Coordinates of C-alpha atoms and ligand atoms in Angstrom, one line a residue:
M1 CA 68.9 80.4 106.1
N2 CA 70.1 77.5 108.2
N3 CA 68.5 77.2 111.7
F4 CA 71.1 75.1 113.3
S5 CA 74.4 77.0 113.1
K6 CA 76.3 80.0 114.0
T7 CA 75.4 83.3 112.9
I8 CA 78.0 85.9 111.9
L9 CA 77.6 89.6 110.9
I10 CA 79.9 90.8 108.1
T11 CA 79.7 94.5 107.7
G12 CA 80.9 96.1 104.4
G13 CA 80.5 92.7 102.6
A14 CA 79.5 94.4 99.4
G15 CA 82.9 96.2 99.0
F16 CA 86.1 95.0 97.6
I17 CA 87.7 93.0 100.7
G18 CA 84.3 92.3 102.3
S19 CA 82.9 90.5 99.2
H20 CA 86.1 88.2 99.1
V21 CA 85.5 87.6 103.0
V22 CA 81.7 86.8 102.3
R23 CA 82.3 84.5 99.5
L24 CA 85.1 82.6 101.4
F25 CA 82.9 82.2 104.6
V26 CA 79.6 81.2 102.7
N27 CA 81.5 78.5 100.6
K28 CA 83.8 77.2 103.2
Y29 CA 81.2 77.0 106.1
P30 CA 78.0 75.8 105.0
A31 CA 77.1 75.3 108.6
Y32 CA 77.4 79.2 109.2
N33 CA 74.7 81.8 108.5
I34 CA 76.4 84.9 106.9
V35 CA 74.7 88.0 107.3
N36 CA 76.1 90.9 105.2
L37 CA 75.3 94.1 106.3
D38 CA 76.2 97.0 103.8
A39 CA 74.9 100.6 103.2
L40 CA 75.7 100.0 99.4
T41 CA 77.7 103.4 99.1
Y42 CA 79.5 104.2 95.8
A43 CA 82.1 101.4 96.9
G44 CA 79.3 98.8 97.6
N45 CA 78.1 96.6 94.9
L46 CA 75.9 93.6 95.1
E47 CA 77.1 92.5 91.7
N48 CA 80.4 91.4 93.6
L49 CA 78.3 88.8 95.2
K50 CA 76.1 87.5 92.4
D51 CA 77.7 83.8 92.6
I52 CA 76.8 83.3 96.1
E53 CA 73.5 85.6 96.5
S54 CA 71.3 82.5 96.5
A55 CA 73.1 80.4 98.8
P56 CA 71.2 79.0 101.6
N57 CA 73.4 80.3 104.4
Y58 CA 73.5 83.8 103.0
V59 CA 71.5 86.9 103.4
F60 CA 72.0 90.4 102.7
E61 CA 70.8 93.3 104.8
K62 CA 71.1 96.9 103.7
G63 CA 71.8 99.4 106.4
D64 CA 74.2 102.0 107.8
I65 CA 76.5 101.2 110.6
T66 CA 75.9 104.6 112.0
D67 CA 72.3 103.9 112.5
E68 CA 71.7 102.8 116.2
G69 CA 68.1 101.6 115.5
R70 CA 68.8 99.6 112.4
M71 CA 71.9 97.8 114.0
Q72 CA 69.7 97.0 117.2
E73 CA 67.0 95.6 115.0
L74 CA 69.6 93.3 113.4
F75 CA 71.2 92.1 116.5
T76 CA 67.4 91.4 117.8
K77 CA 66.3 89.6 114.6
Y78 CA 69.5 87.3 114.5
V79 CA 71.5 86.1 117.3
F80 CA 75.1 86.8 116.2
E81 CA 77.8 84.8 117.5
G82 CA 80.4 87.1 115.7
V83 CA 80.8 90.3 113.9
I84 CA 83.5 90.9 111.2
H85 CA 83.7 94.5 110.8
L86 CA 84.9 95.7 107.3
A87 CA 82.5 98.5 106.6
A88 CA 84.3 101.9 106.2
E89 CA 85.1 104.7 104.0
S90 CA 88.6 103.4 102.5
H91 CA 89.8 105.8 100.0
V92 CA 92.6 108.3 101.2
D93 CA 92.1 111.0 98.7
R94 CA 88.5 110.9 99.5
S95 CA 89.3 111.4 103.1
I96 CA 91.4 114.5 102.2
L97 CA 88.3 116.0 100.4
D98 CA 85.7 115.2 103.1
P99 CA 87.3 114.2 106.5
L100 CA 84.0 114.3 108.4
Q101 CA 82.5 111.5 106.3
F102 CA 85.4 109.4 107.4
V103 CA 84.7 110.3 111.1
R104 CA 81.1 109.5 110.7
T105 CA 81.5 106.1 109.1
N106 CA 84.7 104.9 110.6
V107 CA 84.6 106.2 114.1
L108 CA 81.0 106.8 114.9
G109 CA 79.8 103.8 112.8
T110 CA 82.3 101.6 114.8
V111 CA 81.6 102.9 118.1
N112 CA 77.9 102.4 117.3
L113 CA 78.3 98.9 116.3
L114 CA 80.5 98.2 119.4
N115 CA 78.0 99.6 121.7
V116 CA 75.1 97.6 120.2
A117 CA 77.1 94.4 120.2
R118 CA 78.0 95.0 123.8
K119 CA 74.4 95.9 124.9
S120 CA 73.0 92.9 122.9
W121 CA 75.5 90.4 124.2
N122 CA 75.1 91.9 127.7
G123 CA 78.2 90.2 129.3
Q124 CA 77.3 86.9 127.9
Y125 CA 80.6 86.7 125.8
E126 CA 81.2 82.9 125.8
G127 CA 81.8 82.1 122.0
K128 CA 81.3 85.5 120.9
R129 CA 83.9 87.7 118.9
F130 CA 84.0 91.2 117.5
Y131 CA 86.7 91.4 114.8
H132 CA 88.0 94.8 113.6
V133 CA 89.5 94.8 110.3
S134 CA 91.9 97.5 110.1
T135 CA 94.9 98.9 108.1
D136 CA 98.7 99.2 108.3
E137 CA 98.1 103.1 107.7
V138 CA 97.5 103.6 111.4
Y139 CA 101.2 103.0 112.0
G140 CA 102.2 106.2 109.8
S141 CA 105.1 106.3 107.4
L142 CA 108.5 104.3 107.3
G143 CA 111.6 105.6 105.9
E144 CA 113.8 103.4 103.7
Q145 CA 114.3 100.7 106.5
G146 CA 112.2 98.9 108.9
F147 CA 108.7 97.2 109.2
F148 CA 105.8 97.8 111.0
T149 CA 105.1 95.3 113.8
E150 CA 102.2 95.0 116.1
E151 CA 104.3 97.2 118.8
T152 CA 104.8 99.9 116.5
P153 CA 103.2 103.2 118.0
Y154 CA 100.4 104.6 116.1
D155 CA 101.0 107.6 114.0
P156 CA 98.3 108.2 111.6
R157 CA 98.7 111.0 109.2
S158 CA 95.8 111.3 106.7
P159 CA 92.0 111.8 107.8
Y160 CA 91.5 108.1 106.7
S161 CA 94.4 106.6 108.8
A162 CA 93.3 108.8 111.7
S163 CA 89.8 107.5 111.7
K164 CA 91.0 104.1 111.5
A165 CA 93.3 104.5 114.2
S166 CA 90.6 106.2 116.4
S167 CA 88.3 103.1 115.7
D168 CA 91.0 100.7 116.5
H169 CA 91.6 102.5 119.8
F170 CA 87.8 102.3 120.6
V171 CA 87.8 98.6 119.8
M172 CA 90.5 98.1 122.4
A173 CA 88.9 100.4 124.8
Y174 CA 85.8 98.3 124.7
H175 CA 87.9 95.2 125.4
H176 CA 89.7 96.8 128.3
T177 CA 86.7 98.6 129.8
Y178 CA 83.8 96.3 129.1
H179 CA 85.7 93.0 128.5
L180 CA 84.3 92.7 124.9
P181 CA 86.0 89.8 123.1
V182 CA 87.6 91.6 120.3
V183 CA 90.6 91.0 117.9
I184 CA 91.9 93.5 115.3
S185 CA 94.0 92.9 112.2
N186 CA 96.1 95.5 110.4
C187 CA 96.7 94.9 106.7
S188 CA 98.9 96.3 104.0
N189 CA 97.5 97.0 100.4
N190 CA 95.2 94.6 98.8
Y191 CA 94.8 93.8 95.1
G192 CA 92.7 91.5 93.2
S193 CA 89.2 91.4 91.5
H194 CA 86.3 93.9 92.3
H195 CA 88.7 96.5 93.5
F196 CA 87.1 100.0 93.0
P197 CA 88.7 101.8 90.0
E198 CA 89.7 104.9 92.2
K199 CA 92.7 102.7 93.7
L200 CA 96.0 102.6 92.1
I201 CA 96.1 99.3 90.5
P202 CA 92.2 99.1 88.9
L203 CA 92.7 102.7 88.2
M204 CA 96.0 102.3 86.1
I205 CA 94.4 99.1 84.4
N206 CA 91.4 100.9 83.5
N207 CA 93.2 103.9 82.2
I208 CA 95.8 101.9 80.2
K209 CA 93.0 100.0 78.5
N210 CA 91.3 103.3 77.4
Q211 CA 94.6 104.9 76.5
K212 CA 94.0 107.6 79.3
P213 CA 96.7 109.4 81.1
L214 CA 98.2 107.3 84.1
P215 CA 98.3 109.7 87.0
V216 CA 101.3 108.9 89.1
Y217 CA 101.6 111.0 92.4
G218 CA 104.8 113.1 92.9
K219 CA 107.7 111.1 91.8
G220 CA 106.3 107.6 91.9
E221 CA 108.8 106.7 94.5
N222 CA 106.3 105.8 97.5
V223 CA 106.4 102.2 98.5
R224 CA 103.4 100.0 99.2
D225 CA 103.5 96.2 100.3
W226 CA 101.0 94.5 98.2
L227 CA 98.8 91.6 99.2
W228 CA 96.5 89.3 97.1
V229 CA 92.8 89.9 98.4
D230 CA 92.2 86.3 98.8
D231 CA 95.2 86.0 101.1
H232 CA 93.9 88.7 103.3
A233 CA 90.4 86.9 103.4
R234 CA 92.1 83.6 104.5
A235 CA 94.1 85.6 107.1
I236 CA 90.6 87.0 108.3
D237 CA 89.3 83.4 108.4
V238 CA 92.4 82.1 110.7
I239 CA 92.4 85.3 113.0
Y240 CA 88.5 85.2 113.4
H241 CA 88.6 81.6 114.3
N242 CA 92.0 81.3 116.1
G243 CA 93.3 84.8 116.9
R244 CA 93.9 85.3 120.8
E245 CA 91.2 87.6 122.3
G246 CA 92.2 91.2 122.8
E247 CA 95.4 90.8 120.4
K248 CA 96.3 92.5 117.2
Y249 CA 97.8 90.6 114.1
N250 CA 99.6 92.4 111.1
V251 CA 98.8 91.2 107.6
G252 CA 101.1 91.8 104.9
G253 CA 102.6 90.3 101.6
F254 CA 106.3 90.7 102.3
N255 CA 105.9 92.3 98.8
E256 CA 107.1 96.0 98.6
W257 CA 106.8 97.8 95.3
K258 CA 107.6 101.5 94.5
N259 CA 104.6 102.8 92.9
I260 CA 106.4 103.9 89.5
D261 CA 107.8 100.3 89.0
L262 CA 104.5 98.7 89.8
V263 CA 102.9 101.1 87.0
H264 CA 105.6 100.1 84.5
L265 CA 105.1 96.4 85.3
L266 CA 101.3 96.7 84.9
C267 CA 102.0 98.6 81.4
A268 CA 104.2 95.8 80.3
I269 CA 101.5 93.2 81.1
M270 CA 98.7 95.2 79.3
D271 CA 100.9 95.7 76.3
K272 CA 101.2 91.9 75.8
K273 CA 97.5 91.3 76.6
L274 CA 96.4 94.0 74.4
Q275 CA 98.9 93.3 71.7
R276 CA 100.3 96.7 71.9
E277 CA 104.2 97.6 71.1
P278 CA 106.4 97.1 74.1
G279 CA 106.6 100.6 75.7
E280 CA 103.5 101.9 74.2
S281 CA 101.3 101.9 77.5
A282 CA 104.2 103.4 79.6
R283 CA 103.9 106.6 77.3
L284 CA 100.6 107.2 79.2
I285 CA 102.5 107.7 82.5
T286 CA 101.8 111.4 83.8
Y287 CA 103.4 112.9 86.8
V288 CA 100.8 114.7 88.8
T289 CA 100.7 116.7 92.0
D290 CA 101.5 114.7 95.0
R291 CA 98.8 113.5 97.4
P292 CA 98.8 116.0 100.5
G293 CA 100.9 114.2 103.4
H294 CA 101.4 111.3 101.1
D295 CA 103.0 108.5 103.4
L296 CA 106.4 107.4 101.9
R297 CA 106.5 103.8 102.8
Y298 CA 104.6 101.0 104.3
A299 CA 105.8 97.6 105.1
I300 CA 104.5 94.8 107.5
D301 CA 106.0 92.4 109.4
A302 CA 103.5 89.7 109.5
T303 CA 105.7 87.2 111.6
K304 CA 103.3 86.9 114.5
L305 CA 100.3 86.0 112.3
N306 CA 102.8 83.2 110.6
R307 CA 104.2 82.1 114.0
E308 CA 100.9 81.7 115.8
L309 CA 98.5 80.9 113.0
G310 CA 100.5 79.5 110.4
W311 CA 99.4 81.9 107.9
K312 CA 101.4 83.1 104.8
P313 CA 100.7 84.6 101.5
S314 CA 100.1 81.9 98.7
L315 CA 100.4 84.0 95.6
Q316 CA 103.6 85.5 93.7
F317 CA 102.9 89.1 92.8
E318 CA 103.5 88.8 89.1
E319 CA 101.1 85.9 88.9
G320 CA 98.4 87.8 90.8
L321 CA 98.7 90.9 89.0
E322 CA 98.3 89.0 85.7
K323 CA 95.2 87.4 87.1
T324 CA 93.9 90.8 88.1
V325 CA 94.4 92.3 84.7
D326 CA 92.8 89.2 83.2
W327 CA 89.8 89.9 85.4
Y328 CA 89.2 93.4 84.6
L329 CA 89.7 92.9 80.8
S330 CA 86.8 90.3 80.8
N331 CA 84.6 92.3 83.4
E332 CA 84.0 95.5 81.3
D333 CA 80.4 95.7 82.3
W334 CA 81.4 95.7 86.1
I335 CA 83.8 98.6 85.4
N336 CA 81.2 100.5 83.4
H337 CA 78.7 100.3 85.9
V338 CA 80.7 101.2 89.0
T339 CA 82.3 104.1 87.2
S340 CA 79.0 105.9 86.5
G341 CA 77.1 108.1 88.6
D342 CA 78.7 109.3 91.9
Y343 CA 82.1 108.1 91.1
K344 CA 82.5 109.9 87.9
N345 CA 81.4 113.2 89.8
Y346 CA 83.7 112.6 92.3
Y347 CA 86.5 111.8 90.0
E348 CA 86.1 114.9 87.9
A349 CA 86.3 117.0 91.2
L350 CA 89.2 115.5 92.3
Y351 CA 91.1 116.3 89.3
D352 CA 89.9 119.8 89.0
Q353 CA 91.6 120.3 92.2
R354 CA 94.9 119.1 91.0
Ligands
NAD1 P1 85.5 99.4 100.1 O1 85.6 100.9 100.1 O2 85.8 98.8 98.8 O3 84.1 98.8 100.7 C1 83.5 99.4 101.8 C2 82.3 98.7 102.0 O4 81.7 99.5 103.2 C3 81.4 99.2 100.8 O5 80.5 98.1 100.4 C4 80.3 100.1 101.3 O6 79.1 100.3 100.8 C5 80.4 99.9 102.9 N1 80.1 100.9 103.8 C6 80.6 102.2 103.7 N2 80.2 102.9 104.7 C7 79.0 102.2 105.3 C8 78.2 102.4 106.4 N3 78.0 103.7 106.9 N4 77.5 101.5 106.9 C9 77.4 100.3 106.3 N5 78.2 99.8 105.2 C10 79.0 101.0 104.7 O7 86.7 99.1 101.2 P2 87.6 97.7 101.1 O8 89.0 98.1 100.3 O9 87.1 96.6 100.9 O10 88.2 97.8 102.8 C11 87.4 97.0 103.8 C12 88.0 97.3 105.1 O11 89.5 96.9 105.1 C13 88.0 98.8 105.4 O12 87.6 98.8 106.9 C14 89.5 99.3 105.2 O13 89.9 100.1 106.1 C15 90.3 97.9 105.6 N6 91.4 97.8 104.8 C16 91.4 98.0 103.4 C17 92.8 97.7 102.7 C18 92.9 97.7 101.1 O14 93.9 97.6 100.6 N7 91.8 98.1 100.5 C19 93.9 97.1 103.5 C20 93.7 97.1 104.7 C21 92.5 97.3 105.5
DAU2 O1 97.9 100.2 103.2 C1 96.7 99.8 103.3 C2 95.7 100.9 102.6 O2 96.0 100.7 101.3 C3 94.1 100.6 102.9 O3 93.9 101.0 104.4 C4 93.4 101.8 102.0 O4 91.8 101.5 102.3 C5 93.6 101.5 100.6 O5 92.9 102.4 99.9 C6 95.2 101.7 100.4 O6 95.6 103.1 100.8 P1 96.6 103.8 99.8 O7 96.7 105.1 99.8 O8 98.1 103.0 100.0 O9 95.9 102.9 98.4 P2 95.8 103.9 96.8 O10 95.5 102.7 95.8 O11 94.9 105.0 97.0 O12 97.3 104.5 96.5 C7 98.6 103.5 96.3 C8 99.7 104.3 96.1 O13 99.5 104.9 94.8 C9 99.8 105.6 96.9 O14 101.2 105.8 97.2 C10 99.3 106.7 96.4 C11 99.6 106.3 94.6 N1 98.8 106.7 93.7 C12 97.4 106.5 93.9 C13 96.4 106.7 92.9 C14 95.0 106.4 93.1 C15 99.1 107.3 92.4 O15 100.4 107.5 92.3 N2 98.3 107.7 91.7 C16 96.9 107.5 91.8 O16 96.0 107.8 90.8

């Protein structure tokens, strides 16, 4: 590792978004030291970071954010100027099956990290930053019209979003009570490479490829706002460096899709790539029992981030989706690896309940 530069702790860096953020920071800022702290749960995979694992400004530390002693040890071993906190339980369906795990990781883990940062920095906040990466789901569900802004009141409806909302509140509480220099962003649905295949897009790609049923919840009319994961990583970069202390920034793709339309688009792309007859993959679509409490629509107004920090999404959805499909089709080993073991058992249990 460099011994002349800023050291940043990134939590959850072996996961989907975290791995893109780690890669961006390691490559873009050779003068920074990036410490990736991850518990390597079913969702964390160091294969996601193979290309940068031997970079001189990168180090991996295994650890659980709920473990106070381990977090304290890291804050003593390294002098962190910044924390970018992404580690979390992130899947809504899992939160419905096991809410307490989400409280443990997302609430207790975040508060533990806040506490250790506060104690270690001990009021010496000059040049320090605690960046909490959150979700648009904290705002609840929209009807047909309107957008979430930074002023939209929190109204979480799933155990996952309630745990993220709770962690956001603790982050702001540490700012107001202890003056911890925090910033929060709330992002919409990400897509791209290394996305765990329990989430809609990679699950559908994998099932289309294997000619398995495509489980569309309810009538498929729920709407999500999709953002290319590297655009989220770029937003995290600008917010980390230039976002105003104590502020929240919404991040979104201005790119709303009904689930069923998105699944049809994926089927059409995959038919072409796999040289199937047009319409062949769409025959796999299977409507299944809806997700309990399924939020109807998310849509982000990311005007503040654009106005203050000049960020905007870079990629058209159709182009991004095609790149994503190409990545999954040429990384079969990755899929086989992450879908073995724990994930397989969970997946079977979930569908037994439906
Ligand atoms: P992910 O599930 O792919 O990755 C989570 C990572 O956190 C994994 O590497 C996992 O091993 C690690 N982790 C879990 N529990 C841990 C613990 N106790 N200690 C240390 N590490 C632990 O999640 P993701 O989709 O990459 O999401 C990352 C963050 O971004 C989360 O905070 C999520 O709420 C937020 N977010 C996600 C999206 C999205 O579309 N995926 C959108 C907005 C915000
Ligand atoms: O909005 C940001 C959030 O996006 C993040 O905070 C979460 O971490 C992330 O998982 C994601 O949450 P969603 O619940 O929106 O994502 P998911 O991929 O699970 O589902 C997307 C939509 O597709 C949702 O309306 C449910 C539906 N769906 C999902 C799956 C897995 C299906 O119809 N069938 C499925 O098999």
